[in-house]
Amino acid sequence: MASIFSRIVAGEIPCYRIAENNDFLAFLDINPLAKGHALVIPKKETDYIFNIEDEELAAMMVFAKKVGLAIEKTIPCKRIGVTVIGLEVPHAHIHLIPINSIFDMDFSKTKLALSPEELEEIRSKIVANL
Ligand code: AMP
């Protein structure tokens, strides 16, 4: 069965899309740790990030860098934390999270409950900074 992220790629499930090219897609995490928390995924479904071919993985990080810099311009923060967990959704993804301290990367924290309007506003501001 296709992963939830493949269903987003296929357009079957909506997302707050930030950027895409032929190979990768970036969109807001719907249960974010911080405003601007985004995910970067390969369009081709692969569960474990280290099973992605070297060249594609390098390109994925370059794509994530572009998105991360746009998030940094949009959301006041010290920097963008970059992490990979992958225990919940079996489709490789890089988390990009605006952070001010190490605690902002704590995935056991209660997630923010943002309204669709707030998510859309954040999304459009990030897109404007790409
Ligand atoms: P993990 O696999 O542990 O890295 O966590 C998966 C992440 O994907 C979590 O932060 C979820 O909030 C996020 N997530 C799950 N479903 C969606 C979705 N439909 N749209 C955006 N983010 C999602």
Short mmCIF file of N, CA and C and ligand atoms in Angstrom, two decimals, residues 4-5 8 13 27-31 37 39 85-89 93 95 107 111, ligand 1:
data_model
loop_
_atom_site.label_atom_id
_atom_site.label_comp_id
_atom_site.label_asym_id
_atom_site.label_seq_id
_atom_site.Cartn_x
_atom_site.Cartn_y
_atom_site.Cartn_z
N ILE A 4 1.36 7.36 3.15
CA ILE A 4 0.56 8.60 3.17
C ILE A 4 1.27 9.69 2.37
N PHE A 5 2.60 9.67 2.39
CA PHE A 5 3.33 10.71 1.65
C PHE A 5 3.25 10.46 0.13
N ILE A 8 0.13 11.91 -0.91
CA ILE A 8 0.25 13.36 -1.05
C ILE A 8 0.88 13.68 -2.40
N ILE A 13 -4.20 13.23 -1.27
CA ILE A 13 -4.36 13.84 0.07
C ILE A 13 -3.75 15.24 -0.04
N PHE A 27 6.64 20.19 2.19
CA PHE A 27 5.34 20.65 2.68
C PHE A 27 5.40 20.78 4.19
N LEU A 28 4.44 21.55 4.73
CA LEU A 28 4.41 21.73 6.18
C LEU A 28 3.99 20.47 6.90
N ASP A 29 4.63 20.22 8.03
CA ASP A 29 4.19 19.13 8.91
C ASP A 29 2.85 19.54 9.53
N ILE A 30 1.87 18.66 9.49
CA ILE A 30 0.55 19.07 10.02
C ILE A 30 0.48 19.04 11.54
N ASN A 31 1.43 18.39 12.17
CA ASN A 31 1.50 18.41 13.64
C ASN A 31 2.87 18.95 14.03
N HIS A 37 7.66 24.28 10.74
CA HIS A 37 8.17 22.90 10.69
C HIS A 37 7.71 22.26 9.36
N LEU A 39 8.58 19.24 6.06
CA LEU A 39 9.14 17.93 5.69
C LEU A 39 9.58 17.96 4.25
N ILE A 85 13.81 11.11 11.45
CA ILE A 85 13.37 10.12 12.44
C ILE A 85 12.76 8.94 11.69
N GLY A 86 11.57 9.14 11.17
CA GLY A 86 11.02 8.10 10.29
C GLY A 86 10.40 6.92 11.00
N LEU A 87 10.07 7.08 12.28
CA LEU A 87 9.45 5.96 13.00
C LEU A 87 7.94 5.90 12.79
N GLU A 88 7.37 7.00 12.31
CA GLU A 88 5.90 7.05 12.18
C GLU A 88 5.47 6.80 10.73
N VAL A 89 6.11 7.47 9.81
CA VAL A 89 5.70 7.33 8.40
C VAL A 89 6.84 6.63 7.63
N HIS A 93 11.90 11.05 5.01
CA HIS A 93 11.65 12.49 5.07
C HIS A 93 12.64 13.17 5.99
N HIS A 95 13.08 16.38 8.44
CA HIS A 95 12.37 17.43 9.18
C HIS A 95 13.21 18.69 9.16
N PHE A 107 10.98 15.74 20.12
CA PHE A 107 9.77 15.21 19.49
C PHE A 107 8.78 14.63 20.49
N LYS A 111 2.72 18.77 20.37
CA LYS A 111 2.81 19.49 19.10
C LYS A 111 1.88 20.71 19.11
P1 AMP B 1 8.39 10.47 11.79
O1 AMP B 1 8.06 9.37 10.79
O2 AMP B 1 8.61 9.93 13.18
O3 AMP B 1 9.56 11.31 11.32
O4 AMP B 1 7.14 11.44 11.88
C1 AMP B 1 6.33 11.69 10.76
C2 AMP B 1 5.94 13.15 10.71
O5 AMP B 1 5.04 13.32 9.63
C3 AMP B 1 5.26 13.69 11.97
O6 AMP B 1 5.93 14.87 12.39
C4 AMP B 1 3.82 13.97 11.50
O7 AMP B 1 3.25 15.08 12.14
C5 AMP B 1 4.01 14.20 10.01
N1 AMP B 1 2.84 13.89 9.20
C6 AMP B 1 2.11 12.75 9.21
N2 AMP B 1 1.11 12.80 8.30
C7 AMP B 1 1.22 14.02 7.71
C8 AMP B 1 0.49 14.68 6.67
N3 AMP B 1 -0.56 14.11 6.09
N4 AMP B 1 0.88 15.93 6.30
C9 AMP B 1 1.93 16.51 6.89
N5 AMP B 1 2.69 15.94 7.87
C10 AMP B 1 2.33 14.71 8.27
#
